[in-house]
Amino acid sequence: MRLPFLLILALWSPFSVAQTPTTPCACAQALYQISQKVAGNYAGWADKVTPATRPAYQRLLDSLQTNAARTTTDTDCFTLLKAYKAFFRDGHVQIALRNAAAGPPATIRRINLTQDQAQRQLLASSLKHHPLEGIWETPEHSYKLAIVPDPQHADSLVGIVLTATSTQWVPGLLKLKLAVGKVTSSPAYYRNAAFEEVPVQIIQTGNLFQISGYGSWLRVFPQTLTAAERQAFEQRQSPLEFRQITPQVAYLRVSSFNVAKALVDSLVRVHQVALRCTPTLIIDIRDNGGGSNSSFASLLPLMNTGNFQDMHTYMRTSADNLAAEEAMVAKARAGHWDTDSVLNAWAADVTQAKAHPNQLYRTEGSLIRMDSVLSNPSRVAVLMNDKCYSSAEYFAFYAKQSRKTKLFGQHTGGVMDYGNVRVQVLDCSTYVLRLPTTRSGWVDTAPIDNVGFQPDVPIPATEPDWVNYVVRYYGQPLKATTR
C-alpha cells in the first residue's frame, strides 16, 4: 500500500486562530472522547500502551479526568489535554485549540509600553542596547513587538505587543522572552495564538530574525532592512531556490514538501543542464516540516546509486481511519495533487485495506526503480536539522540509501515512526485532534521516535554558515564531468 505522507507539519498554530464556529463541550467530555479516539485509531497505541506502561497511563488518565471535571475554560482544558498527549511522546499525536474564545489568561504578564515610549528608550544613547532590541513586525503585519530589556530581570529581554490584528492580543501583553547574550541562537519562550508558552529558537541575521515554527520578523525601528537583507528575505519567502555557488557546487533548497510536485519537477527541469555539469550538489531541507513524499520524486534521480527501497508499513484499519483516508483521496483528486495513475493506485490501496478491518494491516514496501545513475552530481550533501519532520525525514531515509550522498547538520525531528496523520472527527469542535494512522516497519528494528535520523557529518552549533561548511568539508571540488 502506497499511502503518501501528506501535510504533516511540526506546529499546528493555524488551528489555534481559526475563527470557525465551534461546538462547546465540557472538558471531561472532550478528554473522554479524545482518549477513546486515540485508543481506537492511533497506529502507535500498542507500542505506547503496553502491559508495562498501562498502569502509568491509567493513573494519568484517571487524574486528568478528575481535574477535567473542575476545569471551566477552553485554555485550561487545552493545557490538560496536552498533558494527556505528552504521554505518547509522539509529535504526530496532535491536539490543537481551534479558538481561545475566553481571551488571554490572567497569568500572562502585562507591561505598559507605548510605541512612542519604546522608540525613545531604543534611541537613548546612554543605554547599551542588545542586538535584538528594536521594534519588530511580522511580514504580514499581524504583530508588532517592542523587544526591550525586561524591567524585572536584567539578564532577559521581553517582546511586548504594540499592535496585533488579533483582538485578543492587546497591547502590553508579553509574547516573547529570551536570555541576554545569545545573539545568533537564542533559547526563548514564545506565546502562540492559543496563549500557550512554547520553547522556540531564535536565529538573528541583522534586521531579520526567525522564530522556529513561527516564521520571520523584520526590524522596523530604529533600523530597517538593508537592500541586501530585503533581497535575502524575499528570496527565502519561496520554499524553492536554486543557486550556482561555484562552477563545481550547486545549491538547491526545498524548505517544504507541502508544495505541488509540479513546482519541484519544474525547478529541477529548468536547471537540469547546470545539475548535469556540476559535480557537487547541496540539497537544503532545513526547517522542512513535511508535506507529501510525491513532491520530492524528481530529487531522487539526483541521488540515485542503485534504486530506492521503501519500508514496509502497517495501517491501523479502524473505521475512522479508513473513512479519513477515503476523504483524503477525494481531496487529492479534487486538488489534482498527483497524476491519475498515482491517485488511482492510492484509491485501490484504500479499497484493499478496507478488506482487512480493525487490525494493523501490513503492506510491503515497493522498490522505486531509477532509469540510470547520473555521473553528475557525483556527490550530494543533504543539509538537515531538528526541524525536519515527516516527509522530510522520509527524504533523509532515501538519502541514506545513496552511496554518493551524505547527511550534514543535525538529527531530524524524530516523528516518522508513525505517519499519515489524519483528522479525527470530534463532537466537541473546540479542539482539533490529528492522529497518525500508519506505523513504519523500522519501528521493529531501528525506531527513530524522538531520536531522528542522525547526520553522517554533524555540523557544530557554532558554525554560522552551513553551506560554506559543506564546501570547506569537501575541500578542492571535483572537476565537472562534461556530457
mmCIF file of N, CA, C and O in Angstrom, residues 70-119:
data_model
loop_
_atom_site.group_PDB
_atom_site.id
_atom_site.type_symbol
_atom_site.label_atom_id
_atom_site.label_comp_id
_atom_site.label_asym_id
_atom_site.label_seq_id
_atom_site.Cartn_x
_atom_site.Cartn_y
_atom_site.Cartn_z
ATOM 1 N N ARG A 70 -13.235 19.797 36.997
ATOM 2 C CA ARG A 70 -13.174 21.110 37.656
ATOM 3 C C ARG A 70 -12.691 22.215 36.713
ATOM 4 O O ARG A 70 -12.551 23.358 37.120
ATOM 5 N N THR A 71 -12.405 21.856 35.446
ATOM 6 C CA THR A 71 -11.850 22.826 34.502
ATOM 7 C C THR A 71 -12.968 23.523 33.752
ATOM 8 O O THR A 71 -13.863 22.871 33.206
ATOM 9 N N THR A 72 -12.912 24.849 33.708
ATOM 10 C CA THR A 72 -14.027 25.611 33.143
ATOM 11 C C THR A 72 -13.678 26.393 31.881
ATOM 12 O O THR A 72 -14.583 26.805 31.152
ATOM 13 N N THR A 73 -12.415 26.649 31.591
ATOM 14 C CA THR A 73 -12.067 27.445 30.411
ATOM 15 C C THR A 73 -11.438 26.570 29.330
ATOM 16 O O THR A 73 -10.803 25.545 29.630
ATOM 17 N N ASP A 74 -11.602 26.993 28.083
ATOM 18 C CA ASP A 74 -11.015 26.253 26.968
ATOM 19 C C ASP A 74 -9.502 26.193 27.081
ATOM 20 O O ASP A 74 -8.885 25.163 26.797
ATOM 21 N N THR A 75 -8.898 27.315 27.475
ATOM 22 C CA THR A 75 -7.445 27.372 27.556
ATOM 23 C C THR A 75 -6.910 26.415 28.611
ATOM 24 O O THR A 75 -5.928 25.699 28.389
ATOM 25 N N ASP A 76 -7.554 26.390 29.782
ATOM 26 C CA ASP A 76 -7.118 25.472 30.833
ATOM 27 C C ASP A 76 -7.339 24.016 30.422
ATOM 28 O O ASP A 76 -6.513 23.130 30.719
ATOM 29 N N CYS A 77 -8.435 23.768 29.726
ATOM 30 C CA CYS A 77 -8.698 22.404 29.266
ATOM 31 C C CYS A 77 -7.670 21.996 28.224
ATOM 32 O O CYS A 77 -7.203 20.847 28.212
ATOM 33 N N PHE A 78 -7.288 22.930 27.385
ATOM 34 C CA PHE A 78 -6.268 22.639 26.376
ATOM 35 C C PHE A 78 -4.956 22.242 27.044
ATOM 36 O O PHE A 78 -4.280 21.315 26.611
ATOM 37 N N THR A 79 -4.600 22.927 28.111
ATOM 38 C CA THR A 79 -3.389 22.570 28.859
ATOM 39 C C THR A 79 -3.497 21.152 29.402
ATOM 40 O O THR A 79 -2.540 20.369 29.357
ATOM 41 N N LEU A 80 -4.665 20.807 29.902
ATOM 42 C CA LEU A 80 -4.899 19.461 30.430
ATOM 43 C C LEU A 80 -4.799 18.411 29.313
ATOM 44 O O LEU A 80 -4.178 17.349 29.480
ATOM 45 N N LEU A 81 -5.378 18.717 28.154
ATOM 46 C CA LEU A 81 -5.333 17.773 27.038
ATOM 47 C C LEU A 81 -3.902 17.575 26.538
ATOM 48 O O LEU A 81 -3.531 16.476 26.106
ATOM 49 N N LYS A 82 -3.100 18.623 26.594
ATOM 50 C CA LYS A 82 -1.702 18.484 26.187
ATOM 51 C C LYS A 82 -0.937 17.585 27.158
ATOM 52 O O LYS A 82 0.007 16.884 26.745
ATOM 53 N N ALA A 83 -1.316 17.603 28.434
ATOM 54 C CA ALA A 83 -0.685 16.691 29.393
ATOM 55 C C ALA A 83 -1.019 15.244 29.042
ATOM 56 O O ALA A 83 -0.177 14.346 29.192
ATOM 57 N N TYR A 84 -2.242 15.016 28.553
ATOM 58 C CA TYR A 84 -2.603 13.669 28.094
ATOM 59 C C TYR A 84 -1.778 13.287 26.864
ATOM 60 O O TYR A 84 -1.190 12.203 26.789
ATOM 61 N N LYS A 85 -1.705 14.180 25.895
ATOM 62 C CA LYS A 85 -0.953 13.940 24.660
ATOM 63 C C LYS A 85 0.517 13.644 24.939
ATOM 64 O O LYS A 85 1.143 12.809 24.272
ATOM 65 N N ALA A 86 1.085 14.328 25.951
ATOM 66 C CA ALA A 86 2.515 14.197 26.230
ATOM 67 C C ALA A 86 2.906 12.769 26.604
ATOM 68 O O ALA A 86 4.065 12.376 26.446
ATOM 69 N N PHE A 87 1.959 11.985 27.103
ATOM 70 C CA PHE A 87 2.266 10.612 27.488
ATOM 71 C C PHE A 87 2.857 9.831 26.316
ATOM 72 O O PHE A 87 3.744 8.986 26.498
ATOM 73 N N PHE A 88 2.386 10.111 25.097
ATOM 74 C CA PHE A 88 2.747 9.295 23.940
ATOM 75 C C PHE A 88 4.087 9.715 23.333
ATOM 76 O O PHE A 88 4.649 8.969 22.536
ATOM 77 N N ARG A 89 4.594 10.863 23.674
ATOM 78 C CA ARG A 89 5.886 11.341 23.167
ATOM 79 C C ARG A 89 5.996 11.127 21.660
ATOM 80 O O ARG A 89 6.957 10.586 21.140
ATOM 81 N N ASP A 90 4.977 11.591 20.961
ATOM 82 C CA ASP A 90 4.918 11.436 19.509
ATOM 83 C C ASP A 90 4.431 12.758 18.926
ATOM 84 O O ASP A 90 3.288 13.181 19.166
ATOM 85 N N GLY A 91 5.304 13.406 18.151
ATOM 86 C CA GLY A 91 4.943 14.693 17.579
ATOM 87 C C GLY A 91 3.801 14.632 16.598
ATOM 88 O O GLY A 91 3.223 15.666 16.250
ATOM 89 N N HIS A 92 3.459 13.436 16.131
ATOM 90 C CA HIS A 92 2.339 13.298 15.210
ATOM 91 C C HIS A 92 1.012 13.048 15.924
ATOM 92 O O HIS A 92 -0.024 12.955 15.263
ATOM 93 N N VAL A 93 1.010 12.913 17.226
ATOM 94 C CA VAL A 93 -0.234 12.958 18.002
ATOM 95 C C VAL A 93 -0.442 14.427 18.334
ATOM 96 O O VAL A 93 0.302 15.010 19.114
ATOM 97 N N GLN A 94 -1.444 15.029 17.726
ATOM 98 C CA GLN A 94 -1.576 16.485 17.765
ATOM 99 C C GLN A 94 -2.965 16.893 18.250
ATOM 100 O O GLN A 94 -3.984 16.441 17.730
ATOM 101 N N ILE A 95 -2.972 17.758 19.247
ATOM 102 C CA ILE A 95 -4.202 18.339 19.764
ATOM 103 C C ILE A 95 -4.051 19.849 19.691
ATOM 104 O O ILE A 95 -3.053 20.400 20.153
ATOM 105 N N ALA A 96 -5.015 20.511 19.079
ATOM 106 C CA ALA A 96 -4.949 21.965 18.940
ATOM 107 C C ALA A 96 -6.236 22.595 19.424
ATOM 108 O O ALA A 96 -7.308 21.970 19.402
ATOM 109 N N LEU A 97 -6.114 23.818 19.865
ATOM 110 C CA LEU A 97 -7.267 24.615 20.282
ATOM 111 C C LEU A 97 -7.701 25.463 19.096
ATOM 112 O O LEU A 97 -6.920 26.263 18.570
ATOM 113 N N ARG A 98 -8.922 25.285 18.663
ATOM 114 C CA ARG A 98 -9.377 25.975 17.467
ATOM 115 C C ARG A 98 -9.555 27.477 17.705
ATOM 116 O O ARG A 98 -9.221 28.304 16.872
ATOM 117 N N ASN A 99 -10.073 27.854 18.844
ATOM 118 C CA ASN A 99 -10.345 29.274 19.090
ATOM 119 C C ASN A 99 -10.401 29.522 20.581
ATOM 120 O O ASN A 99 -11.309 29.064 21.251
ATOM 121 N N ALA A 100 -9.419 30.267 21.096
ATOM 122 C CA ALA A 100 -9.391 30.582 22.524
ATOM 123 C C ALA A 100 -10.346 31.745 22.796
ATOM 124 O O ALA A 100 -9.958 32.900 22.947
ATOM 125 N N ALA A 101 -11.632 31.438 22.834
ATOM 126 C CA ALA A 101 -12.646 32.483 22.921
ATOM 127 C C ALA A 101 -12.600 33.245 24.233
ATOM 128 O O ALA A 101 -13.051 34.387 24.321
ATOM 129 N N ALA A 102 -12.059 32.633 25.259
ATOM 130 C CA ALA A 102 -12.069 33.279 26.568
ATOM 131 C C ALA A 102 -11.040 34.403 26.676
ATOM 132 O O ALA A 102 -11.059 35.170 27.625
ATOM 133 N N GLY A 103 -10.143 34.512 25.692
ATOM 134 C CA GLY A 103 -9.142 35.574 25.746
ATOM 135 C C GLY A 103 -7.923 35.154 26.535
ATOM 136 O O GLY A 103 -7.809 34.028 27.021
ATOM 137 N N PRO A 104 -6.971 36.078 26.684
ATOM 138 C CA PRO A 104 -5.708 35.737 27.344
ATOM 139 C C PRO A 104 -5.909 35.424 28.820
ATOM 140 O O PRO A 104 -6.687 36.107 29.506
ATOM 141 N N PRO A 105 -5.199 34.413 29.321
ATOM 142 C CA PRO A 105 -5.300 34.119 30.755
ATOM 143 C C PRO A 105 -4.672 35.230 31.575
ATOM 144 O O PRO A 105 -3.766 35.939 31.122
ATOM 145 N N ALA A 106 -5.144 35.365 32.794
ATOM 146 C CA ALA A 106 -4.659 36.445 33.665
ATOM 147 C C ALA A 106 -3.198 36.270 34.042
ATOM 148 O O ALA A 106 -2.556 37.219 34.503
ATOM 149 N N THR A 107 -2.655 35.064 33.835
ATOM 150 C CA THR A 107 -1.266 34.807 34.228
ATOM 151 C C THR A 107 -0.251 35.435 33.271
ATOM 152 O O THR A 107 0.924 35.504 33.600
ATOM 153 N N ILE A 108 -0.666 35.866 32.080
ATOM 154 C CA ILE A 108 0.270 36.478 31.144
ATOM 155 C C ILE A 108 0.663 37.859 31.656
ATOM 156 O O ILE A 108 -0.200 38.679 32.000
ATOM 157 N N ARG A 109 1.961 38.106 31.714
ATOM 158 C CA ARG A 109 2.445 39.414 32.178
ATOM 159 C C ARG A 109 2.026 40.510 31.219
ATOM 160 O O ARG A 109 1.933 40.325 30.010
ATOM 161 N N ARG A 110 1.802 41.676 31.793
ATOM 162 C CA ARG A 110 1.471 42.865 31.014
ATOM 163 C C ARG A 110 2.434 43.973 31.405
ATOM 164 O O ARG A 110 2.678 44.212 32.590
ATOM 165 N N ILE A 111 2.983 44.645 30.409
ATOM 166 C CA ILE A 111 3.900 45.762 30.637
ATOM 167 C C ILE A 111 3.393 46.949 29.834
ATOM 168 O O ILE A 111 3.273 46.873 28.604
ATOM 169 N N ASN A 112 3.060 48.011 30.500
ATOM 170 C CA ASN A 112 2.546 49.195 29.826
ATOM 171 C C ASN A 112 3.687 49.910 29.104
ATOM 172 O O ASN A 112 4.556 50.514 29.725
ATOM 173 N N LEU A 113 3.677 49.812 27.786
ATOM 174 C CA LEU A 113 4.711 50.444 26.980
ATOM 175 C C LEU A 113 4.108 50.823 25.636
ATOM 176 O O LEU A 113 3.693 49.957 24.868
ATOM 177 N N THR A 114 4.043 52.112 25.357
ATOM 178 C CA THR A 114 3.531 52.552 24.063
ATOM 179 C C THR A 114 4.649 52.528 23.028
ATOM 180 O O THR A 114 5.838 52.431 23.375
ATOM 181 N N GLN A 115 4.282 52.675 21.772
ATOM 182 C CA GLN A 115 5.287 52.697 20.727
ATOM 183 C C GLN A 115 6.201 53.914 20.869
ATOM 184 O O GLN A 115 7.415 53.805 20.668
ATOM 185 N N ASP A 116 5.638 55.062 21.223
ATOM 186 C CA ASP A 116 6.466 56.259 21.419
ATOM 187 C C ASP A 116 7.472 56.050 22.548
ATOM 188 O O ASP A 116 8.650 56.428 22.425
ATOM 189 N N GLN A 117 7.015 55.441 23.643
ATOM 190 C CA GLN A 117 7.920 55.183 24.768
ATOM 191 C C GLN A 117 9.018 54.208 24.360
ATOM 192 O O GLN A 117 10.190 54.389 24.718
ATOM 193 N N ALA A 118 8.652 53.193 23.603
ATOM 194 C CA ALA A 118 9.642 52.217 23.155
ATOM 195 C C ALA A 118 10.675 52.866 22.242
ATOM 196 O O ALA A 118 11.879 52.603 22.373
ATOM 197 N N GLN A 119 10.240 53.741 21.360
ATOM 198 C CA GLN A 119 11.172 54.408 20.457
ATOM 199 C C GLN A 119 12.150 55.292 21.212
ATOM 200 O O GLN A 119 13.356 55.309 20.914
#
